């Protein structure tokens, strides 16, 4: 039995949704096909599911004789039942569910962590995700973030405002094959804007308060090139009232002239370590930035276990803006999609490059002395402690 055809054939009303996304010719073609399946049910065009409840409930539209014309075996007890794919399930993450049914914690979500989570699901499991949709309560936003996705096609944005007295509660629904409810719930909890999650997020940044840096202050000028200014990081995960809903900047920097700059991305194109901007002639990173050197200083990087890699297996992870490669062994109890924090020794603070072959400044690079060191990993979906794991190929450099 073609389930879609059967549902259209027995329907008392046919709602043709998302009509704003197609042409009139497409609508006419689809309506003609539906009328060929069900000539009696009225077809209503709509967009965003905007339909009056009175037009679909209590309409007393079922007609047994018409149903028998569609399927003469409808009342035959020997008729084979419809077979459903049992691998297709749904998972609901609802902060407003009763306590004994709620699988997630309450609280606003960090916008970056939440959107990273949704993008990961769409990219890694898109073929098996038939539908996902939700309403999110995001920290630093008075508006609801509403999204929906079909397979890898995603759409979302801040829309209607939270009303006075309305509970700020997030709801997510996933429909697809092989859904792991425990993984989805634990990852959702890791996206909450809690002090613990934000501390972990801050630890993945390249710089911390007090670090000397250089920031790009203008765009590219054909005659003068880019303009950069030296300064000091005074705050990480900075939020200002004039920023977009949910937006949090990695850094607030006080420049040497006393002015302050909000750096919106932790990328080498916007912010680098002191004395490392302009180091493009292939010289060793130690030249010109010796005052910043801190041999064997520890720095943390966030990596994610790729699809198909499970506990006990190793995978190569490029961290630090593409300058460090570690062979990381997945700790017990973790697997595809797990977030790990890698702690490794670096040769210099402030984003100096090790050697002349590393391409692009802006991320601290490990020197040869890091060979054979250990990488410490922490699974973000589990709050219990950290485990030390050996990095088999620490400190390999990318070649230009």
mmCIF file of C-alpha atoms in Angstrom:
data_model
loop_
_atom_site.group_PDB
_atom_site.id
_atom_site.type_symbol
_atom_site.label_atom_id
_atom_site.label_comp_id
_atom_site.label_asym_id
_atom_site.label_seq_id
_atom_site.Cartn_x
_atom_site.Cartn_y
_atom_site.Cartn_z
ATOM 1 C CA UNK A 1 0.000 0.000 0.000
ATOM 2 C CA UNK A 2 1.317 3.439 -0.947
ATOM 3 C CA UNK A 3 0.642 5.196 2.353
ATOM 4 C CA UNK A 4 0.789 8.701 0.894
ATOM 5 C CA UNK A 5 -1.717 7.859 -1.841
ATOM 6 C CA UNK A 6 -3.979 6.091 0.663
ATOM 7 C CA UNK A 7 -4.040 9.095 2.973
ATOM 8 C CA UNK A 8 -4.855 11.456 0.110
ATOM 9 C CA UNK A 9 -7.580 9.110 -1.135
ATOM 10 C CA UNK A 10 -9.352 8.877 2.246
ATOM 11 C CA UNK A 11 -8.936 12.529 3.216
ATOM 12 C CA UNK A 12 -11.964 14.760 3.799
ATOM 13 C CA UNK A 13 -9.867 17.894 3.324
ATOM 14 C CA UNK A 14 -6.609 18.338 1.430
ATOM 15 C CA UNK A 15 -4.290 21.111 2.627
ATOM 16 C CA UNK A 16 -1.743 22.214 0.058
ATOM 17 C CA UNK A 17 0.891 23.967 2.161
ATOM 18 C CA UNK A 18 3.932 26.144 1.299
ATOM 19 C CA UNK A 19 2.145 27.508 -1.763
ATOM 20 C CA UNK A 20 4.230 30.681 -1.465
ATOM 21 C CA UNK A 21 7.335 28.748 -2.524
ATOM 22 C CA UNK A 22 6.156 27.455 -5.932
ATOM 23 C CA UNK A 23 4.702 28.824 -9.146
ATOM 24 C CA UNK A 24 1.055 28.848 -10.136
ATOM 25 C CA UNK A 25 1.821 26.266 -12.822
ATOM 26 C CA UNK A 26 3.235 23.902 -10.190
ATOM 27 C CA UNK A 27 0.180 24.384 -7.988
ATOM 28 C CA UNK A 28 -2.180 23.605 -10.862
ATOM 29 C CA UNK A 29 -0.244 20.452 -11.716
ATOM 30 C CA UNK A 30 -0.218 19.201 -8.102
ATOM 31 C CA UNK A 31 -3.922 19.954 -7.612
ATOM 32 C CA UNK A 32 -4.793 18.052 -10.785
ATOM 33 C CA UNK A 33 -2.882 15.033 -9.520
ATOM 34 C CA UNK A 34 -4.614 15.189 -6.135
ATOM 35 C CA UNK A 35 -8.036 15.408 -7.777
ATOM 36 C CA UNK A 36 -7.157 12.316 -9.757
ATOM 37 C CA UNK A 37 -6.686 10.494 -6.424
ATOM 38 C CA UNK A 38 -9.546 12.145 -4.529
ATOM 39 C CA UNK A 39 -12.160 14.008 -6.553
ATOM 40 C CA UNK A 40 -14.388 14.796 -3.567
ATOM 41 C CA UNK A 41 -12.176 16.425 -0.944
ATOM 42 C CA UNK A 42 -11.845 20.214 -1.282
ATOM 43 C CA UNK A 43 -8.273 21.465 -1.665
ATOM 44 C CA UNK A 44 -7.224 24.461 0.370
ATOM 45 C CA UNK A 45 -4.068 26.376 -0.403
ATOM 46 C CA UNK A 46 -2.102 27.714 2.537
ATOM 47 C CA UNK A 47 1.350 28.762 3.666
ATOM 48 C CA UNK A 48 3.089 28.194 6.999
ATOM 49 C CA UNK A 49 0.168 25.969 7.975
ATOM 50 C CA UNK A 50 -2.152 28.959 8.411
ATOM 51 C CA UNK A 51 -5.521 27.178 8.409
ATOM 52 C CA UNK A 52 -8.685 27.833 10.396
ATOM 53 C CA UNK A 53 -9.380 25.075 12.932
ATOM 54 C CA UNK A 54 -13.082 25.186 12.021
ATOM 55 C CA UNK A 55 -12.256 24.175 8.467
ATOM 56 C CA UNK A 56 -10.661 20.861 9.487
ATOM 57 C CA UNK A 57 -12.386 19.768 12.731
ATOM 58 C CA UNK A 58 -15.958 18.566 13.279
ATOM 59 C CA UNK A 59 -16.783 18.619 9.574
ATOM 60 C CA UNK A 60 -18.416 15.128 9.606
ATOM 61 C CA UNK A 61 -16.914 14.391 6.249
ATOM 62 C CA UNK A 62 -16.337 10.615 6.367
ATOM 63 C CA UNK A 63 -18.406 8.702 3.801
ATOM 64 C CA UNK A 64 -18.181 4.902 4.091
ATOM 65 C CA UNK A 65 -19.528 4.261 0.589
ATOM 66 C CA UNK A 66 -16.985 6.612 -0.931
ATOM 67 C CA UNK A 67 -14.231 4.939 1.111
ATOM 68 C CA UNK A 68 -15.306 1.498 -0.165
ATOM 69 C CA UNK A 69 -15.162 2.769 -3.731
ATOM 70 C CA UNK A 70 -11.564 3.752 -3.088
ATOM 71 C CA UNK A 71 -10.682 0.501 -1.310
ATOM 72 C CA UNK A 72 -13.189 -2.371 -1.698
ATOM 73 C CA UNK A 73 -11.209 -4.433 0.837
ATOM 74 C CA UNK A 74 -11.503 -1.800 3.560
ATOM 75 C CA UNK A 75 -13.893 -3.908 5.709
ATOM 76 C CA UNK A 76 -12.377 -7.289 4.828
ATOM 77 C CA UNK A 77 -10.908 -8.734 8.084
ATOM 78 C CA UNK A 78 -8.548 -10.893 6.007
ATOM 79 C CA UNK A 79 -7.070 -7.859 4.328
ATOM 80 C CA UNK A 80 -3.330 -7.490 5.064
ATOM 81 C CA UNK A 81 -2.641 -4.593 7.445
ATOM 82 C CA UNK A 82 -0.573 -1.633 6.374
ATOM 83 C CA UNK A 83 3.120 -2.172 7.079
ATOM 84 C CA UNK A 84 4.975 0.688 8.707
ATOM 85 C CA UNK A 85 8.744 1.171 8.850
ATOM 86 C CA UNK A 86 9.561 0.590 12.514
ATOM 87 C CA UNK A 87 12.953 2.231 12.135
ATOM 88 C CA UNK A 88 11.209 5.586 11.640
ATOM 89 C CA UNK A 89 10.567 7.196 15.020
ATOM 90 C CA UNK A 90 10.140 10.624 16.531
ATOM 91 C CA UNK A 91 11.877 12.319 19.453
ATOM 92 C CA UNK A 92 10.486 15.313 21.307
ATOM 93 C CA UNK A 93 12.644 17.514 23.535
ATOM 94 C CA UNK A 94 10.239 19.707 25.484
ATOM 95 C CA UNK A 95 11.294 21.884 28.406
ATOM 96 C CA UNK A 96 7.617 22.331 29.237
ATOM 97 C CA UNK A 97 6.807 18.631 29.529
ATOM 98 C CA UNK A 98 5.768 17.203 32.919
ATOM 99 C CA UNK A 99 8.769 16.507 35.108
ATOM 100 C CA UNK A 100 8.460 12.708 34.898
ATOM 101 C CA UNK A 101 8.398 12.906 31.075
ATOM 102 C CA UNK A 102 10.940 15.679 30.567
ATOM 103 C CA UNK A 103 14.298 14.503 29.199
ATOM 104 C CA UNK A 104 16.000 17.921 29.065
ATOM 105 C CA UNK A 105 16.876 20.615 31.563
ATOM 106 C CA UNK A 106 15.209 24.018 31.671
ATOM 107 C CA UNK A 107 16.865 27.312 30.801
ATOM 108 C CA UNK A 108 17.741 29.517 27.845
ATOM 109 C CA UNK A 109 19.997 28.177 25.121
ATOM 110 C CA UNK A 110 23.268 29.656 23.918
ATOM 111 C CA UNK A 111 22.532 30.598 20.315
ATOM 112 C CA UNK A 112 25.888 29.542 18.850
ATOM 113 C CA UNK A 113 25.922 26.193 20.634
ATOM 114 C CA UNK A 114 22.303 25.486 19.662
ATOM 115 C CA UNK A 115 22.744 26.330 15.987
ATOM 116 C CA UNK A 116 25.980 24.314 15.855
ATOM 117 C CA UNK A 117 23.990 21.379 17.229
ATOM 118 C CA UNK A 118 21.243 21.737 14.618
ATOM 119 C CA UNK A 119 23.747 22.146 11.790
ATOM 120 C CA UNK A 120 25.595 19.038 12.937
ATOM 121 C CA UNK A 121 22.366 16.984 12.917
ATOM 122 C CA UNK A 122 21.380 18.278 9.478
ATOM 123 C CA UNK A 123 24.820 17.632 7.979
ATOM 124 C CA UNK A 124 25.651 14.296 9.605
ATOM 125 C CA UNK A 125 22.193 12.670 9.649
ATOM 126 C CA UNK A 126 20.377 14.720 7.031
ATOM 127 C CA UNK A 127 19.499 11.776 4.807
ATOM 128 C CA UNK A 128 17.765 10.034 7.711
ATOM 129 C CA UNK A 129 16.107 13.122 9.195
ATOM 130 C CA UNK A 130 12.736 13.471 7.502
ATOM 131 C CA UNK A 131 11.724 16.500 9.510
ATOM 132 C CA UNK A 132 12.844 18.563 12.455
ATOM 133 C CA UNK A 133 11.269 21.716 13.778
ATOM 134 C CA UNK A 134 11.202 23.694 16.962
ATOM 135 C CA UNK A 135 10.831 26.887 18.956
ATOM 136 C CA UNK A 136 13.884 27.930 20.975
ATOM 137 C CA UNK A 137 14.267 30.235 23.954
ATOM 138 C CA UNK A 138 17.651 31.852 23.318
ATOM 139 C CA UNK A 139 19.668 33.811 25.852
ATOM 140 C CA UNK A 140 19.913 37.548 25.067
ATOM 141 C CA UNK A 141 16.822 37.494 22.841
ATOM 142 C CA UNK A 142 13.273 38.665 23.477
ATOM 143 C CA UNK A 143 12.147 36.845 20.340
ATOM 144 C CA UNK A 144 11.520 33.177 19.706
ATOM 145 C CA UNK A 145 13.886 31.395 17.341
ATOM 146 C CA UNK A 146 11.667 29.268 15.092
ATOM 147 C CA UNK A 147 13.167 26.741 12.688
ATOM 148 C CA UNK A 148 12.248 23.771 10.541
ATOM 149 C CA UNK A 149 14.228 21.436 8.314
ATOM 150 C CA UNK A 150 13.589 18.679 5.809
ATOM 151 C CA UNK A 151 16.625 16.431 5.390
ATOM 152 C CA UNK A 152 19.540 18.865 4.899
ATOM 153 C CA UNK A 153 17.402 21.870 3.952
ATOM 154 C CA UNK A 154 17.256 24.175 6.977
ATOM 155 C CA UNK A 155 15.377 27.414 7.586
ATOM 156 C CA UNK A 156 15.163 29.425 10.788
ATOM 157 C CA UNK A 157 15.089 32.879 12.285
ATOM 158 C CA UNK A 158 13.982 35.084 15.154
ATOM 159 C CA UNK A 159 10.286 35.837 14.793
ATOM 160 C CA UNK A 160 7.491 36.583 17.255
ATOM 161 C CA UNK A 161 8.281 37.964 20.689
ATOM 162 C CA UNK A 162 7.816 36.144 23.965
ATOM 163 C CA UNK A 163 4.684 37.473 25.612
ATOM 164 C CA UNK A 164 4.669 38.799 29.197
ATOM 165 C CA UNK A 165 4.144 35.867 31.553
ATOM 166 C CA UNK A 166 4.706 33.285 28.804
ATOM 167 C CA UNK A 167 7.145 30.536 29.914
ATOM 168 C CA UNK A 168 10.424 30.726 28.011
ATOM 169 C CA UNK A 169 10.584 27.046 27.106
ATOM 170 C CA UNK A 170 12.236 25.407 24.115
ATOM 171 C CA UNK A 171 10.645 22.596 22.140
ATOM 172 C CA UNK A 172 12.342 20.426 19.501
ATOM 173 C CA UNK A 173 10.832 17.615 17.431
ATOM 174 C CA UNK A 174 12.833 15.177 15.291
ATOM 175 C CA UNK A 175 11.316 12.632 12.884
ATOM 176 C CA UNK A 176 13.580 10.166 11.127
ATOM 177 C CA UNK A 177 15.453 6.887 11.146
ATOM 178 C CA UNK A 178 17.799 5.674 13.861
ATOM 179 C CA UNK A 179 17.237 8.601 16.220
ATOM 180 C CA UNK A 180 19.270 8.440 19.442
ATOM 181 C CA UNK A 181 17.075 10.143 22.041
ATOM 182 C CA UNK A 182 19.725 10.035 24.766
ATOM 183 C CA UNK A 183 22.328 11.683 22.534
ATOM 184 C CA UNK A 184 19.881 14.359 21.370
ATOM 185 C CA UNK A 185 18.806 15.162 24.939
ATOM 186 C CA UNK A 186 22.335 15.274 26.368
ATOM 187 C CA UNK A 187 23.583 17.459 23.523
ATOM 188 C CA UNK A 188 20.604 19.784 24.009
ATOM 189 C CA UNK A 189 21.575 20.148 27.679
ATOM 190 C CA UNK A 190 25.128 21.005 26.621
ATOM 191 C CA UNK A 191 23.726 23.918 24.598
ATOM 192 C CA UNK A 192 22.110 25.591 27.608
ATOM 193 C CA UNK A 193 23.597 28.948 28.606
ATOM 194 C CA UNK A 194 24.727 27.642 31.989
ATOM 195 C CA UNK A 195 27.948 28.796 33.699
ATOM 196 C CA UNK A 196 29.453 25.336 33.169
ATOM 197 C CA UNK A 197 28.681 25.233 29.446
ATOM 198 C CA UNK A 198 29.830 28.815 28.891
ATOM 199 C CA UNK A 199 33.074 28.159 30.773
ATOM 200 C CA UNK A 200 33.692 25.181 28.519
ATOM 201 C CA UNK A 201 32.863 27.277 25.460
ATOM 202 C CA UNK A 202 35.269 30.019 26.577
ATOM 203 C CA UNK A 203 38.025 27.433 27.032
ATOM 204 C CA UNK A 204 37.918 26.681 23.302
ATOM 205 C CA UNK A 205 38.806 30.268 22.379
ATOM 206 C CA UNK A 206 42.376 31.020 21.343
ATOM 207 C CA UNK A 207 42.858 33.915 23.763
ATOM 208 C CA UNK A 208 41.913 34.708 27.351
ATOM 209 C CA UNK A 209 41.587 37.988 29.294
ATOM 210 C CA UNK A 210 44.944 39.690 29.640
ATOM 211 C CA UNK A 211 46.401 38.292 26.410
ATOM 212 C CA UNK A 212 48.126 40.770 24.091
ATOM 213 C CA UNK A 213 46.620 40.674 20.607
ATOM 214 C CA UNK A 214 46.336 42.550 17.337
ATOM 215 C CA UNK A 215 42.924 43.217 15.753
ATOM 216 C CA UNK A 216 41.896 44.187 12.257
ATOM 217 C CA UNK A 217 40.250 47.613 12.470
ATOM 218 C CA UNK A 218 39.375 48.284 8.806
ATOM 219 C CA UNK A 219 38.647 46.441 5.604
ATOM 220 C CA UNK A 220 41.186 45.986 2.826
ATOM 221 C CA UNK A 221 42.390 49.175 1.146
ATOM 222 C CA UNK A 222 44.093 48.889 -2.246
ATOM 223 C CA UNK A 223 46.790 51.419 -1.275
ATOM 224 C CA UNK A 224 47.224 50.907 2.455
ATOM 225 C CA UNK A 225 46.090 47.297 2.814
ATOM 226 C CA UNK A 226 44.452 46.212 6.058
ATOM 227 C CA UNK A 227 44.847 48.231 9.225
ATOM 228 C CA UNK A 228 45.576 46.427 12.475
ATOM 229 C CA UNK A 229 45.867 47.751 16.028
ATOM 230 C CA UNK A 230 47.461 46.291 19.141
ATOM 231 C CA UNK A 231 45.457 45.779 22.285
ATOM 232 C CA UNK A 232 44.600 43.535 25.214
ATOM 233 C CA UNK A 233 41.704 41.123 25.628
ATOM 234 C CA UNK A 234 39.564 42.413 28.513
ATOM 235 C CA UNK A 235 36.566 40.072 28.185
ATOM 236 C CA UNK A 236 35.589 36.839 26.468
ATOM 237 C CA UNK A 237 32.034 35.920 25.448
ATOM 238 C CA UNK A 238 31.080 39.594 25.342
ATOM 239 C CA UNK A 239 27.473 40.736 24.970
ATOM 240 C CA UNK A 240 26.312 44.297 24.256
ATOM 241 C CA UNK A 241 22.783 45.686 23.995
ATOM 242 C CA UNK A 242 23.227 46.786 20.372
ATOM 243 C CA UNK A 243 24.165 43.287 19.173
ATOM 244 C CA UNK A 244 21.820 41.027 17.209
ATOM 245 C CA UNK A 245 19.427 38.720 19.128
ATOM 246 C CA UNK A 246 21.352 35.884 20.749
ATOM 247 C CA UNK A 247 24.717 37.105 19.472
ATOM 248 C CA UNK A 248 27.737 36.852 21.763
ATOM 249 C CA UNK A 249 31.162 38.042 20.605
ATOM 250 C CA UNK A 250 34.260 35.982 21.401
ATOM 251 C CA UNK A 251 36.247 39.016 22.564
ATOM 252 C CA UNK A 252 36.127 42.585 23.806
ATOM 253 C CA UNK A 253 39.534 44.187 23.272
ATOM 254 C CA UNK A 254 40.926 47.441 24.669
ATOM 255 C CA UNK A 255 43.239 48.992 22.092
ATOM 256 C CA UNK A 256 46.408 50.905 22.958
ATOM 257 C CA UNK A 257 44.697 54.247 22.239
ATOM 258 C CA UNK A 258 42.126 53.504 24.971
ATOM 259 C CA UNK A 259 39.214 52.691 22.675
ATOM 260 C CA UNK A 260 37.471 49.333 22.765
ATOM 261 C CA UNK A 261 36.673 46.936 19.943
ATOM 262 C CA UNK A 262 34.209 44.048 19.801
ATOM 263 C CA UNK A 263 35.657 41.123 17.855
ATOM 264 C CA UNK A 264 32.814 39.052 16.397
ATOM 265 C CA UNK A 265 34.748 35.975 15.312
ATOM 266 C CA UNK A 266 37.669 33.969 16.661
ATOM 267 C CA UNK A 267 39.409 33.837 13.301
ATOM 268 C CA UNK A 268 42.926 34.783 12.266
ATOM 269 C CA UNK A 269 41.486 37.196 9.723
ATOM 270 C CA UNK A 270 40.164 39.359 12.593
ATOM 271 C CA UNK A 271 42.375 38.775 15.629
ATOM 272 C CA UNK A 272 45.882 37.360 16.106
ATOM 273 C CA UNK A 273 48.487 37.222 18.836
ATOM 274 C CA UNK A 274 50.707 40.217 19.532
ATOM 275 C CA UNK A 275 53.570 40.638 17.034
ATOM 276 C CA UNK A 276 52.313 37.825 14.815
ATOM 277 C CA UNK A 277 50.426 39.936 12.242
ATOM 278 C CA UNK A 278 52.462 40.466 9.107
ATOM 279 C CA UNK A 279 54.741 37.461 9.681
ATOM 280 C CA UNK A 280 54.502 36.330 6.069
ATOM 281 C CA UNK A 281 58.104 35.899 5.011
ATOM 282 C CA UNK A 282 58.548 32.317 6.176
ATOM 283 C CA UNK A 283 60.739 33.104 9.176
ATOM 284 C CA UNK A 284 60.569 31.102 12.371
ATOM 285 C CA UNK A 285 57.772 32.151 14.725
ATOM 286 C CA UNK A 286 60.297 32.749 17.494
ATOM 287 C CA UNK A 287 61.856 35.623 15.564
ATOM 288 C CA UNK A 288 60.249 38.951 16.367
ATOM 289 C CA UNK A 289 58.013 37.592 19.116
ATOM 290 C CA UNK A 290 60.402 36.192 21.691
ATOM 291 C CA UNK A 291 58.761 38.245 24.438
ATOM 292 C CA UNK A 292 55.572 36.245 23.917
ATOM 293 C CA UNK A 293 57.196 32.818 24.032
ATOM 294 C CA UNK A 294 55.960 30.382 26.657
ATOM 295 C CA UNK A 295 57.340 26.899 25.971
ATOM 296 C CA UNK A 296 55.025 24.028 26.885
ATOM 297 C CA UNK A 297 52.115 26.350 27.725
ATOM 298 C CA UNK A 298 48.822 24.471 27.603
ATOM 299 C CA UNK A 299 46.070 25.488 25.214
ATOM 300 C CA UNK A 300 42.649 23.911 24.672
ATOM 301 C CA UNK A 301 40.864 23.149 21.419
ATOM 302 C CA UNK A 302 37.388 21.732 20.833
ATOM 303 C CA UNK A 303 36.994 18.841 18.379
ATOM 304 C CA UNK A 304 34.116 16.572 17.463
ATOM 305 C CA UNK A 305 34.223 12.825 16.935
ATOM 306 C CA UNK A 306 33.332 12.178 13.263
ATOM 307 C CA UNK A 307 30.570 9.873 12.092
ATOM 308 C CA UNK A 308 31.467 6.181 12.212
ATOM 309 C CA UNK A 309 34.192 6.528 14.870
ATOM 310 C CA UNK A 310 33.423 4.825 18.179
ATOM 311 C CA UNK A 311 35.006 4.323 21.602
ATOM 312 C CA UNK A 312 38.521 2.893 21.399
ATOM 313 C CA UNK A 313 39.030 4.005 17.792
ATOM 314 C CA UNK A 314 41.371 6.808 16.766
ATOM 315 C CA UNK A 315 40.805 9.679 14.360
ATOM 316 C CA UNK A 316 42.990 12.576 13.147
ATOM 317 C CA UNK A 317 41.823 15.948 14.430
ATOM 318 C CA UNK A 318 43.056 19.265 13.096
ATOM 319 C CA UNK A 319 42.808 21.978 15.737
ATOM 320 C CA UNK A 320 44.089 25.465 16.370
ATOM 321 C CA UNK A 321 43.007 26.934 13.044
ATOM 322 C CA UNK A 322 44.564 24.085 11.091
ATOM 323 C CA UNK A 323 48.028 24.162 12.673
ATOM 324 C CA UNK A 324 47.959 21.158 14.998
ATOM 325 C CA UNK A 325 47.099 17.595 14.134
ATOM 326 C CA UNK A 326 46.478 15.018 16.840
ATOM 327 C CA UNK A 327 45.601 11.358 16.536
ATOM 328 C CA UNK A 328 42.915 11.166 19.220
ATOM 329 C CA UNK A 329 41.554 7.944 20.709
ATOM 330 C CA UNK A 330 37.850 8.180 21.585
ATOM 331 C CA UNK A 331 37.369 7.596 25.339
ATOM 332 C CA UNK A 332 34.996 4.891 26.618
ATOM 333 C CA UNK A 333 31.312 5.668 26.499
ATOM 334 C CA UNK A 334 31.635 8.225 23.703
ATOM 335 C CA UNK A 335 31.136 8.016 19.969
ATOM 336 C CA UNK A 336 30.039 9.861 16.786
ATOM 337 C CA UNK A 337 29.075 13.450 17.494
ATOM 338 C CA UNK A 338 30.734 13.623 20.914
ATOM 339 C CA UNK A 339 32.503 16.893 21.624
ATOM 340 C CA UNK A 340 35.998 16.585 23.106
ATOM 341 C CA UNK A 341 38.313 19.220 24.510
ATOM 342 C CA UNK A 342 41.954 18.605 23.593
ATOM 343 C CA UNK A 343 44.574 20.167 25.859
ATOM 344 C CA UNK A 344 48.039 20.279 24.312
ATOM 345 C CA UNK A 345 51.338 22.118 24.853
ATOM 346 C CA UNK A 346 51.999 25.006 22.493
ATOM 347 C CA UNK A 347 55.251 26.697 21.693
ATOM 348 C CA UNK A 348 54.118 30.284 21.863
ATOM 349 C CA UNK A 349 51.218 32.358 23.080
ATOM 350 C CA UNK A 350 49.426 34.958 21.062
ATOM 351 C CA UNK A 351 49.117 33.025 17.844
ATOM 352 C CA UNK A 352 52.716 32.750 16.660
ATOM 353 C CA UNK A 353 53.327 30.142 13.998
ATOM 354 C CA UNK A 354 55.883 27.398 14.459
ATOM 355 C CA UNK A 355 58.247 27.183 11.530
ATOM 356 C CA UNK A 356 57.961 28.817 8.153
ATOM 357 C CA UNK A 357 55.732 26.186 6.592
ATOM 358 C CA UNK A 358 52.585 26.732 8.636
ATOM 359 C CA UNK A 359 50.110 28.673 6.548
ATOM 360 C CA UNK A 360 48.251 31.622 8.050
ATOM 361 C CA UNK A 361 48.810 33.231 11.424
ATOM 362 C CA UNK A 362 46.330 33.493 14.224
ATOM 363 C CA UNK A 363 46.507 30.167 16.053
ATOM 364 C CA UNK A 364 49.204 28.985 18.403
ATOM 365 C CA UNK A 365 51.245 26.162 16.921
ATOM 366 C CA UNK A 366 53.064 23.380 18.692
ATOM 367 C CA UNK A 367 56.802 23.090 18.353
ATOM 368 C CA UNK A 368 58.849 19.943 17.867
ATOM 369 C CA UNK A 369 59.226 19.620 21.621
ATOM 370 C CA UNK A 370 55.562 18.606 21.838
ATOM 371 C CA UNK A 371 56.290 15.271 20.178
ATOM 372 C CA UNK A 372 55.040 12.407 22.289
ATOM 373 C CA UNK A 373 52.991 14.548 24.667
ATOM 374 C CA UNK A 374 49.525 13.775 25.998
ATOM 375 C CA UNK A 375 46.208 15.232 24.902
ATOM 376 C CA UNK A 376 43.490 15.571 27.523
ATOM 377 C CA UNK A 377 39.920 15.115 26.288
ATOM 378 C CA UNK A 378 36.640 15.950 27.956
ATOM 379 C CA UNK A 379 33.313 14.783 26.520
ATOM 380 C CA UNK A 380 30.895 17.714 26.633
ATOM 381 C CA UNK A 381 27.864 15.457 26.905
ATOM 382 C CA UNK A 382 29.081 14.017 30.188
ATOM 383 C CA UNK A 383 29.761 16.179 33.191
ATOM 384 C CA UNK A 384 31.777 13.629 35.061
ATOM 385 C CA UNK A 385 35.452 14.514 34.976
ATOM 386 C CA UNK A 386 38.210 14.289 32.393
ATOM 387 C CA UNK A 387 40.417 11.520 31.040
ATOM 388 C CA UNK A 388 44.010 11.712 29.803
ATOM 389 C CA UNK A 389 44.740 10.128 26.451
ATOM 390 C CA UNK A 390 47.985 9.902 24.525
ATOM 391 C CA UNK A 391 48.250 11.839 21.272
ATOM 392 C CA UNK A 392 50.080 9.549 18.836
ATOM 393 C CA UNK A 393 51.080 12.225 16.384
ATOM 394 C CA UNK A 394 51.082 15.468 18.341
ATOM 395 C CA UNK A 395 52.342 18.642 16.744
ATOM 396 C CA UNK A 396 52.397 17.771 13.024
ATOM 397 C CA UNK A 397 52.368 20.933 11.021
ATOM 398 C CA UNK A 398 50.356 21.659 7.871
ATOM 399 C CA UNK A 399 52.561 22.587 4.951
ATOM 400 C CA UNK A 400 51.832 25.606 2.893
#
